[in-house]
Structures are given as structure tokens and as C-alpha cells.
Amino acid sequence: INTLILFAIVLSSILLLYIYNMQFNSYDKYQELAKKNRIITKPIPAQRGIIFDRNMTILAENQPSLNIFLTPKSCDNINAALDFIASFTDITPAQKKKFYYNLKHQHKFETIVVKEDLSETEAALIYSHAPAMPCVSVHESMRRNYHATPELTNVVGYVSGNELENKGILGAERTFDAILQGTPGYYTYE
């Protein structure tokens, strides 16, 4: 019986030391893990700079674009969500194919573009019916618009990647990439 009591005391002591270690020594680690579970951080992309010629004529600028996004993690039925979107706007087979490709290759919690360049009427319809499908949202983003003549296309260049990456690939876009890119911000919410 003395051995059993001693064994119980040793086990209790080990458990208490483990609890003490978790509560006081590892507090910061576990608090950070808990914070990551409940706080979501989304990037706010910086607008890319405008490119002018020497006469101050705009060669490349940002143009606002209304886009429909779908968040797979918060969606019970993705096909129903696509049907919901299709009831307010035309979705081409190519847009559906691109969406399903992105769905396979992205994380479930990332938003995926379903359709770009909505009209204001289409965006208003989706906004007004948004409570019926919370995984569908409309956001404004910036799209690069080029005014350069065909002769200047290689001089001005172009950008590649999504709105967050937006890297200059050729010409002035590449040469002045560090200046044109800007610094993105972040939006944090629970």
C-alpha cells in the first residue's frame, strides 16, 4: 500500500508540474496559438503606381474592378453557391473551369475569384441577396489598365500575378517595380 501511495504522489507531482509549466512557462506560446485560431488577418493590397510619359499622358493606371469571391470553408454547398451567383450574373464555362481549378489548388479558407469586372447592377444584386449565401462576397480590387500604343507596349511592359503579388515583368513596369509596387497593409478581425 505504501508503494501505491508513493506512486500516486509521484504521478500527481508530475501532473502538477506539467500543469504549472503549461500555465506559467508556456503561457505565451499557447496564447499565440489560441489567438491564431480566432483572429483572421487579410491583406490589403497596395495600389500600383501610375506610369506617365514625359508629357504627363497616362500610359498605365489602376482601374477599379468589382469581383465576386467565394470562400469554400464557409460554404456548405459550392454548387448551390455557383447557382446562386449564376442567377444574378452570367458565368461562362471558362470562368467555372478556372474556379474549380483554383478550388483544387488553393486552401479551403482562401477566397477564390468566381467572376471579375461585374457591372454595378450585378454587384448590387449580389449585395442585396448576400445574407442568403454568406460564403459569396463582392469586393472591389484594382486591375491594371494600359493606354500605351502598340509601339510602346514593350517599353511600358506589363505586370503578372494577383493583386497582392503584382510584379513588373517587362519594360518600365519591371525597371521601376520597387517604386510602383507600394507597401500592402493588413486587416485583422475575429
XYZ file of N, CA and C in Angstrom:
570
model
N 0.836 -1.190 0.000
C 0.000 0.000 0.000
C 0.879 1.252 0.000
N 1.989 1.248 0.728
C 2.886 2.394 0.748
C 3.440 2.676 -0.653
N 3.729 1.641 -1.407
C 4.226 1.793 -2.774
C 3.160 2.427 -3.667
N 1.926 2.019 -3.463
C 0.815 2.570 -4.245
C 0.605 4.045 -3.931
N 0.700 4.412 -2.662
C 0.548 5.820 -2.253
C 1.707 6.638 -2.807
N 2.910 6.106 -2.720
C 4.088 6.795 -3.250
C 3.958 7.001 -4.765
N 3.509 5.957 -5.445
C 3.296 6.048 -6.900
C 2.263 7.131 -7.235
N 1.172 7.203 -6.471
C 0.129 8.208 -6.694
C 0.665 9.613 -6.434
N 1.488 9.780 -5.416
C 2.076 11.094 -5.105
C 3.018 11.523 -6.225
N 3.844 10.596 -6.711
C 4.774 10.915 -7.804
C 4.000 11.292 -9.068
N 2.977 10.515 -9.404
C 2.161 10.840 -10.583
C 1.470 12.189 -10.440
N 0.925 12.470 -9.283
C 0.261 13.753 -9.027
C 1.259 14.901 -9.130
N 2.466 14.690 -8.614
C 3.500 15.728 -8.682
C 3.886 16.010 -10.131
N 4.046 14.960 -10.920
C 4.384 15.137 -12.339
C 3.268 15.889 -13.055
N 2.026 15.532 -12.780
C 0.885 16.205 -13.398
C 0.837 17.669 -12.997
N 1.053 17.964 -11.717
C 1.044 19.353 -11.248
C 2.186 20.167 -11.867
N 3.376 19.549 -11.997
C 4.492 20.233 -12.654
C 4.176 20.519 -14.122
N 3.547 19.566 -14.791
C 3.170 19.761 -16.187
C 2.144 20.890 -16.317
N 1.157 20.906 -15.440
C 0.143 21.970 -15.464
C 0.790 23.317 -15.165
N 1.680 23.356 -14.176
C 2.390 24.596 -13.837
C 3.183 25.087 -15.048
N 3.883 24.168 -15.709
C 4.684 24.525 -16.882
C 3.803 25.087 -18.004
N 2.666 24.432 -18.248
C 1.756 24.920 -19.291
C 1.189 26.285 -18.943
N 0.805 26.464 -17.688
C 0.119 27.686 -17.267
C 1.062 28.879 -17.198
N 2.278 28.681 -16.702
C 3.158 29.817 -16.452
C 4.342 29.915 -17.406
N 5.009 28.823 -17.674
C 6.196 28.873 -18.532
C 5.853 28.916 -20.022
N 4.805 28.227 -20.437
C 4.434 28.160 -21.853
C 3.214 29.013 -22.168
N 2.882 29.945 -21.301
C 1.693 30.777 -21.459
C 1.691 31.513 -22.799
N 2.811 32.178 -23.119
C 2.884 32.974 -24.352
C 2.682 32.111 -25.593
N 3.283 30.929 -25.580
C 3.167 30.025 -26.729
C 1.709 29.624 -26.964
N 1.019 29.211 -25.903
C -0.361 28.748 -26.043
C -1.331 29.902 -26.302
N -1.011 31.074 -25.761
C -1.858 32.231 -26.048
C -1.760 32.605 -27.533
N -0.562 32.545 -28.087
C -0.374 32.839 -29.513
C -1.112 31.821 -30.380
N -1.052 30.542 -30.005
C -1.775 29.512 -30.754
C -3.287 29.748 -30.705
N -3.790 30.113 -29.544
C -5.225 30.387 -29.407
C -5.622 31.615 -30.217
N -4.754 32.611 -30.220
C -5.024 33.843 -30.974
C -5.110 33.544 -32.478
N -4.227 32.680 -32.968
C -4.231 32.326 -34.388
C -5.515 31.574 -34.771
N -6.107 30.868 -33.818
C -7.345 30.142 -34.086
C -8.545 31.061 -34.235
N -8.545 32.208 -33.592
C -9.740 33.043 -33.596
C -9.580 34.359 -34.353
N -8.365 34.761 -34.667
C -8.145 36.032 -35.353
C -7.725 35.767 -36.787
N -8.389 36.435 -37.721
C -8.110 36.269 -39.144
C -7.462 37.552 -39.657
N -6.371 37.403 -40.367
C -5.678 38.551 -40.946
C -5.776 38.448 -42.460
N -6.320 39.508 -43.073
C -6.422 39.544 -44.535
C -5.568 40.695 -45.059
N -4.868 40.446 -46.149
C -4.034 41.511 -46.710
C -4.863 42.572 -47.436
N -4.390 43.802 -47.366
C -4.973 44.905 -48.129
C -3.907 45.299 -49.148
N -4.134 44.999 -50.407
C -3.091 45.266 -51.401
C -2.864 46.756 -51.623
N -1.611 47.098 -51.848
C -1.260 48.480 -52.179
C -1.579 48.726 -53.650
N -2.034 49.917 -53.954
C -2.288 50.241 -55.360
C -0.963 50.477 -56.060
N -0.849 49.904 -57.232
C 0.366 50.091 -58.031
C 0.365 51.512 -58.582
N 1.542 52.098 -58.697
C 1.679 53.473 -59.169
C 1.297 53.656 -60.628
N 1.051 54.899 -60.994
C 0.666 55.257 -62.365
C 1.931 55.578 -63.158
N 1.976 55.153 -64.405
C 3.111 55.447 -65.285
C 2.680 56.519 -66.276
N 3.473 57.618 -66.318
C 3.227 58.726 -67.240
C 4.351 58.797 -68.257
N 4.069 59.402 -69.417
C 5.156 59.707 -70.338
C 5.660 61.113 -70.005
N 6.595 61.636 -70.777
C 7.177 62.946 -70.450
C 6.190 64.096 -70.590
N 5.083 63.880 -71.322
C 4.051 64.911 -71.472
C 2.924 64.739 -70.452
N 3.144 63.899 -69.460
C 2.176 63.614 -68.400
C 0.910 62.933 -68.926
N 1.049 62.188 -70.010
C -0.045 61.364 -70.522
C 0.042 60.008 -69.810
N -1.082 59.532 -69.324
C -1.090 58.268 -68.596
C -0.871 57.109 -69.563
N 0.130 56.270 -69.250
C 0.412 55.075 -70.046
C -0.116 53.811 -69.360
N -0.098 53.797 -68.017
C -0.597 52.643 -67.261
C -1.163 53.147 -65.933
N -2.348 52.653 -65.592
C -3.000 53.077 -64.352
C -3.802 51.923 -63.774
N -4.338 52.150 -62.590
C -5.200 51.162 -61.939
C -6.652 51.516 -62.201
N -7.446 50.501 -62.457
C -8.865 50.707 -62.702
C -9.636 49.835 -61.710
N -10.621 50.421 -61.003
C -11.389 49.606 -60.061
C -12.200 48.534 -60.791
N -12.265 47.372 -60.164
C -12.987 46.246 -60.736
C -13.764 45.560 -59.624
N -15.061 45.356 -59.831
C -15.882 44.630 -58.865
C -15.828 43.146 -59.203
N -15.471 42.325 -58.208
C -15.299 40.894 -58.424
C -16.115 40.093 -57.427
N -16.614 38.941 -57.860
C -17.333 38.024 -56.965
C -16.327 37.004 -56.439
N -16.340 36.835 -55.121
C -15.467 35.860 -54.471
C -16.308 34.820 -53.757
N -15.755 33.619 -53.629
C -16.402 32.551 -52.875
C -15.374 31.985 -51.901
N -15.773 31.807 -50.639
C -14.895 31.230 -49.617
C -15.358 29.797 -49.350
N -14.637 28.799 -49.872
C -15.071 27.399 -49.751
C -15.265 26.926 -48.302
N -14.420 27.396 -47.374
C -14.506 26.931 -45.990
C -15.861 27.253 -45.361
N -16.415 28.412 -45.697
C -17.684 28.815 -45.085
C -18.890 28.472 -45.965
N -18.673 27.613 -46.957
C -19.737 27.260 -47.889
C -20.155 25.798 -47.695
N -21.444 25.589 -47.434
C -21.953 24.227 -47.255
C -22.039 23.478 -48.593
N -22.469 24.184 -49.634
C -22.669 23.552 -50.932
C -22.131 24.492 -52.016
N -20.976 24.172 -52.556
C -20.321 25.041 -53.540
C -21.138 25.141 -54.822
N -21.734 24.043 -55.264
C -22.546 24.079 -56.489
C -23.759 24.988 -56.307
N -24.376 24.950 -55.126
C -25.516 25.835 -54.844
C -25.058 27.288 -54.844
N -23.862 27.533 -54.336
C -23.327 28.904 -54.333
C -23.086 29.397 -55.764
N -22.554 28.529 -56.617
C -22.346 28.918 -58.023
C -23.681 29.148 -58.730
N -24.683 28.329 -58.419
C -26.019 28.549 -58.990
C -26.605 29.870 -58.506
N -26.366 30.183 -57.235
C -26.807 31.458 -56.658
C -26.198 32.627 -57.435
N -24.882 32.548 -57.694
C -24.195 33.611 -58.445
C -24.728 33.669 -59.867
N -24.941 32.509 -60.483
C -25.423 32.451 -61.866
C -26.828 33.018 -62.005
N -27.586 33.038 -60.915
C -28.940 33.594 -61.001
C -28.927 35.122 -61.116
N -27.788 35.755 -60.814
C -27.695 37.214 -60.883
C -26.744 37.715 -61.956
N -25.893 36.849 -62.463
C -24.907 37.259 -63.453
C -24.571 36.074 -64.357
N -24.071 36.343 -65.524
C -23.676 35.280 -66.445
C -22.277 34.793 -66.080
N -22.154 33.497 -65.857
C -20.853 32.890 -65.613
C -20.560 31.986 -66.798
N -19.436 32.232 -67.452
C -19.068 31.431 -68.615
C -18.497 30.088 -68.166
N -18.532 29.095 -69.027
C -17.901 27.810 -68.687
C -16.408 27.961 -68.365
N -15.742 28.893 -69.035
C -14.320 29.125 -68.762
C -14.118 29.653 -67.338
N -15.020 30.530 -66.873
C -14.919 31.050 -65.504
C -15.163 29.944 -64.477
N -16.124 29.057 -64.761
C -16.374 27.924 -63.857
C -15.166 26.990 -63.824
N -14.589 26.728 -64.991
C -13.426 25.847 -65.066
C -12.256 26.434 -64.275
N -12.038 27.736 -64.417
C -10.958 28.413 -63.685
C -11.228 28.363 -62.179
N -12.492 28.548 -61.787
C -12.850 28.485 -60.364
C -12.544 27.100 -59.791
N -12.978 26.044 -60.480
C -12.750 24.683 -59.986
C -11.253 24.333 -59.960
N -10.503 24.865 -60.915
C -9.049 24.671 -60.900
C -8.455 25.319 -59.651
N -8.843 26.571 -59.382
C -8.346 27.281 -58.196
C -8.802 26.588 -56.911
N -10.006 26.037 -56.927
C -10.533 25.329 -55.752
C -9.644 24.131 -55.399
N -9.161 23.431 -56.424
C -8.289 22.275 -56.196
C -6.903 22.685 -55.705
N -6.429 23.858 -56.136
C -5.047 24.243 -55.881
C -4.861 25.294 -54.784
N -5.933 25.703 -54.130
C -5.815 26.684 -53.047
C -6.347 26.078 -51.761
N -6.015 26.730 -50.645
C -6.535 26.297 -49.352
C -8.021 26.625 -49.259
N -8.740 25.828 -48.484
C -10.201 25.992 -48.353
C -10.594 27.329 -47.729
N -9.717 27.920 -46.919
C -10.067 29.169 -46.249
C -9.759 30.406 -47.085
N -9.096 30.244 -48.230
C -8.792 31.376 -49.098
C -9.978 31.680 -50.010
N -10.221 32.958 -50.227
C -11.298 33.327 -51.137
C -10.831 33.119 -52.576
N -11.758 32.696 -53.418
C -11.452 32.405 -54.820
C -12.334 33.279 -55.703
N -11.733 33.883 -56.706
C -12.485 34.724 -57.634
C -13.364 33.837 -58.509
N -14.651 34.188 -58.600
C -15.571 33.471 -59.477
C -15.745 34.255 -60.776
N -15.934 35.567 -60.647
C -16.112 36.401 -61.834
C -15.540 37.786 -61.566
N -14.876 38.329 -62.582
C -14.292 39.668 -62.478
C -15.086 40.655 -63.313
N -14.889 41.917 -63.011
C -15.491 43.031 -63.765
C -17.015 42.964 -63.813
N -17.630 42.912 -62.654
C -19.093 42.950 -62.579
C -19.597 44.351 -62.898
N -20.802 44.423 -63.388
C -21.439 45.731 -63.528
C -21.931 46.137 -62.142
N -22.226 47.404 -61.961
C -22.724 47.873 -60.662
C -24.075 47.233 -60.337
N -24.890 46.973 -61.362
C -26.192 46.329 -61.154
C -26.003 44.907 -60.631
N -25.091 44.143 -61.247
C -24.824 42.778 -60.793
C -24.302 42.773 -59.355
N -23.390 43.701 -59.064
C -22.834 43.777 -57.704
C -23.925 44.113 -56.693
N -24.822 45.037 -57.049
C -25.913 45.422 -56.147
C -26.859 44.247 -55.893
N -27.139 43.475 -56.925
C -28.000 42.297 -56.759
C -27.370 41.271 -55.811
N -26.083 41.029 -55.984
C -25.399 40.068 -55.105
C -25.365 40.608 -53.670
N -25.044 41.911 -53.511
C -25.020 42.525 -52.177
C -26.376 42.392 -51.493
N -27.438 42.667 -52.226
C -28.770 42.667 -51.613
C -29.233 41.267 -51.208
N -28.686 40.238 -51.857
C -29.060 38.859 -51.524
C -27.958 38.136 -50.740
N -26.942 38.863 -50.299
C -25.797 38.264 -49.606
C -26.158 37.465 -48.359
N -27.146 37.892 -47.536
C -27.454 37.090 -46.340
C -27.897 35.663 -46.670
N -28.425 35.440 -47.855
C -28.865 34.091 -48.246
C -27.674 33.167 -48.526
N -26.536 33.723 -48.862
C -25.350 32.921 -49.198
C -24.109 33.623 -48.631
N -23.805 33.422 -47.338
C -22.707 34.152 -46.691
C -21.314 33.834 -47.222
N -21.150 32.742 -47.947
C -19.815 32.412 -48.471
C -19.503 33.166 -49.765
N -20.490 33.891 -50.291
C -20.298 34.664 -51.521
C -20.173 36.143 -51.147
N -19.172 36.810 -51.716
C -18.987 38.234 -51.425
C -18.518 38.972 -52.670
N -18.741 40.261 -52.655
C -18.295 41.124 -53.749
C -17.305 42.119 -53.169
N -16.136 42.215 -53.793
C -15.106 43.146 -53.336
C -14.580 43.924 -54.533
N -14.172 45.136 -54.246
C -13.539 45.942 -55.283
C -12.042 45.714 -55.221
N -11.437 45.511 -56.356
C -9.981 45.398 -56.430
C -9.512 46.247 -57.609
N -8.226 46.395 -57.716
C -7.663 47.211 -58.790
C -7.089 46.313 -59.881
N -7.351 46.702 -61.108
C -6.861 45.977 -62.279
C -6.010 46.950 -63.082
N -4.919 46.474 -63.626
C -4.011 47.326 -64.396
C -4.613 47.595 -65.770
N -4.644 48.879 -66.167
C -5.196 49.293 -67.450
C -4.103 50.049 -68.211
N -3.826 49.607 -69.427
C -2.752 50.201 -70.227
C -3.327 51.049 -71.356
N -2.781 52.272 -71.489
C -3.212 53.194 -72.541
C -2.133 53.350 -73.614
N -1.042 52.643 -73.469
C 0.078 52.778 -74.394
C -0.300 52.269 -75.782
N 0.272 52.894 -76.790
C 0.064 52.444 -78.169
C 0.842 51.140 -78.369
N 0.503 50.371 -79.401
C 1.206 49.097 -79.627
C 2.730 49.256 -79.726
N 3.202 50.397 -80.229
C 4.642 50.610 -80.349
C 5.317 50.723 -78.981
N 4.561 51.180 -77.975
C 5.129 51.378 -76.640
C 4.896 50.207 -75.685
N 4.249 49.172 -76.153
C 3.901 48.055 -75.268
C 5.124 47.474 -74.574
N 6.214 47.230 -75.319
C 7.415 46.659 -74.714
C 8.137 47.658 -73.821
N 7.974 48.942 -74.096
C 8.615 49.965 -73.264
C 7.884 50.081 -71.930
N 6.563 50.116 -71.954
C 5.778 50.219 -70.726
C 5.820 48.904 -69.966
N 5.686 47.771 -70.663
C 5.727 46.457 -70.027
C 4.365 46.031 -69.516
N 4.388 45.081 -68.589
C 3.143 44.588 -68.005
C 3.446 43.978 -66.647
N 2.388 43.692 -65.887
C 2.539 43.054 -64.573
C 1.954 41.654 -64.622
N 2.411 40.823 -63.714
C 1.915 39.461 -63.626
C 1.606 39.151 -62.178
N 0.706 38.202 -61.968
C 0.362 37.794 -60.614
C -0.935 38.423 -60.167
N -1.377 38.020 -58.982
C -2.616 38.577 -58.457
C -2.361 39.957 -57.883
N -3.404 40.550 -57.320
C -3.322 41.927 -56.840
C -2.285 42.098 -55.740
N -2.027 41.054 -54.963
C -1.045 41.154 -53.882
C 0.385 41.032 -54.390
N 0.600 40.187 -55.391
C 1.956 39.978 -55.887
C 2.338 41.062 -56.886
N 1.531 41.263 -57.932
C 1.650 42.379 -58.863
C 3.089 42.757 -59.205
N 3.851 41.862 -59.784
C 5.249 42.102 -60.125
C 5.379 42.618 -61.549
N 6.238 43.633 -61.735
C 6.541 44.126 -63.063
C 7.366 43.099 -63.811
N 6.972 42.758 -65.034
C 7.646 41.705 -65.797
C 8.542 42.271 -66.896
N 8.132 43.360 -67.505
C 8.860 43.858 -68.671
C 8.830 45.382 -68.667
N 9.801 46.009 -69.293
C 9.809 47.443 -69.516
C 9.838 48.274 -68.236
N 9.137 49.425 -68.283
C 9.098 50.340 -67.138
C 8.463 49.682 -65.916
N 7.509 48.805 -66.144
C 6.882 48.091 -65.027
C 7.927 47.308 -64.230
N 8.880 46.713 -64.932
C 9.932 45.935 -64.261
C 11.026 46.852 -63.709
N 11.454 47.822 -64.504
C 12.537 48.710 -64.094
C 12.192 49.472 -62.815
N 10.969 49.973 -62.736
C 10.556 50.772 -61.578
C 9.634 49.998 -60.633
N 9.760 48.676 -60.653
C 8.870 47.818 -59.862
C 8.867 48.184 -58.381
N 10.037 48.409 -57.810
C 10.115 48.719 -56.370
C 9.375 50.005 -56.031
N 9.391 50.970 -56.925
C 8.719 52.254 -56.692
C 7.220 52.116 -56.941
N 6.850 51.418 -58.016
C 5.445 51.296 -58.398
C 4.640 50.391 -57.477
N 5.308 49.431 -56.830
C 4.597 48.399 -56.091
C 3.897 48.894 -54.830
N 4.505 49.755 -54.060
C 3.887 50.200 -52.814
C 4.018 49.148 -51.722
N 3.441 49.429 -50.560
C 3.507 48.513 -49.418
C 2.104 48.086 -49.027
N 1.816 46.778 -49.031
C 0.467 46.334 -48.660
C 0.225 46.469 -47.157
N -1.031 46.582 -46.800
C -1.421 46.628 -45.394
C -2.138 45.338 -45.025
N -2.612 45.267 -43.770
C -3.321 44.079 -43.311
C -4.520 44.475 -42.464
N -5.589 43.722 -42.612
C -6.825 43.936 -41.877
C -7.028 42.723 -40.968
N -7.161 42.958 -39.675
C -7.306 41.861 -38.719
C -8.678 41.923 -38.072
N -9.352 40.784 -38.011
C -10.657 40.721 -37.355
C -10.877 39.340 -36.742
N -11.858 39.274 -35.833
C -12.170 37.999 -35.183
C -13.304 37.300 -35.885
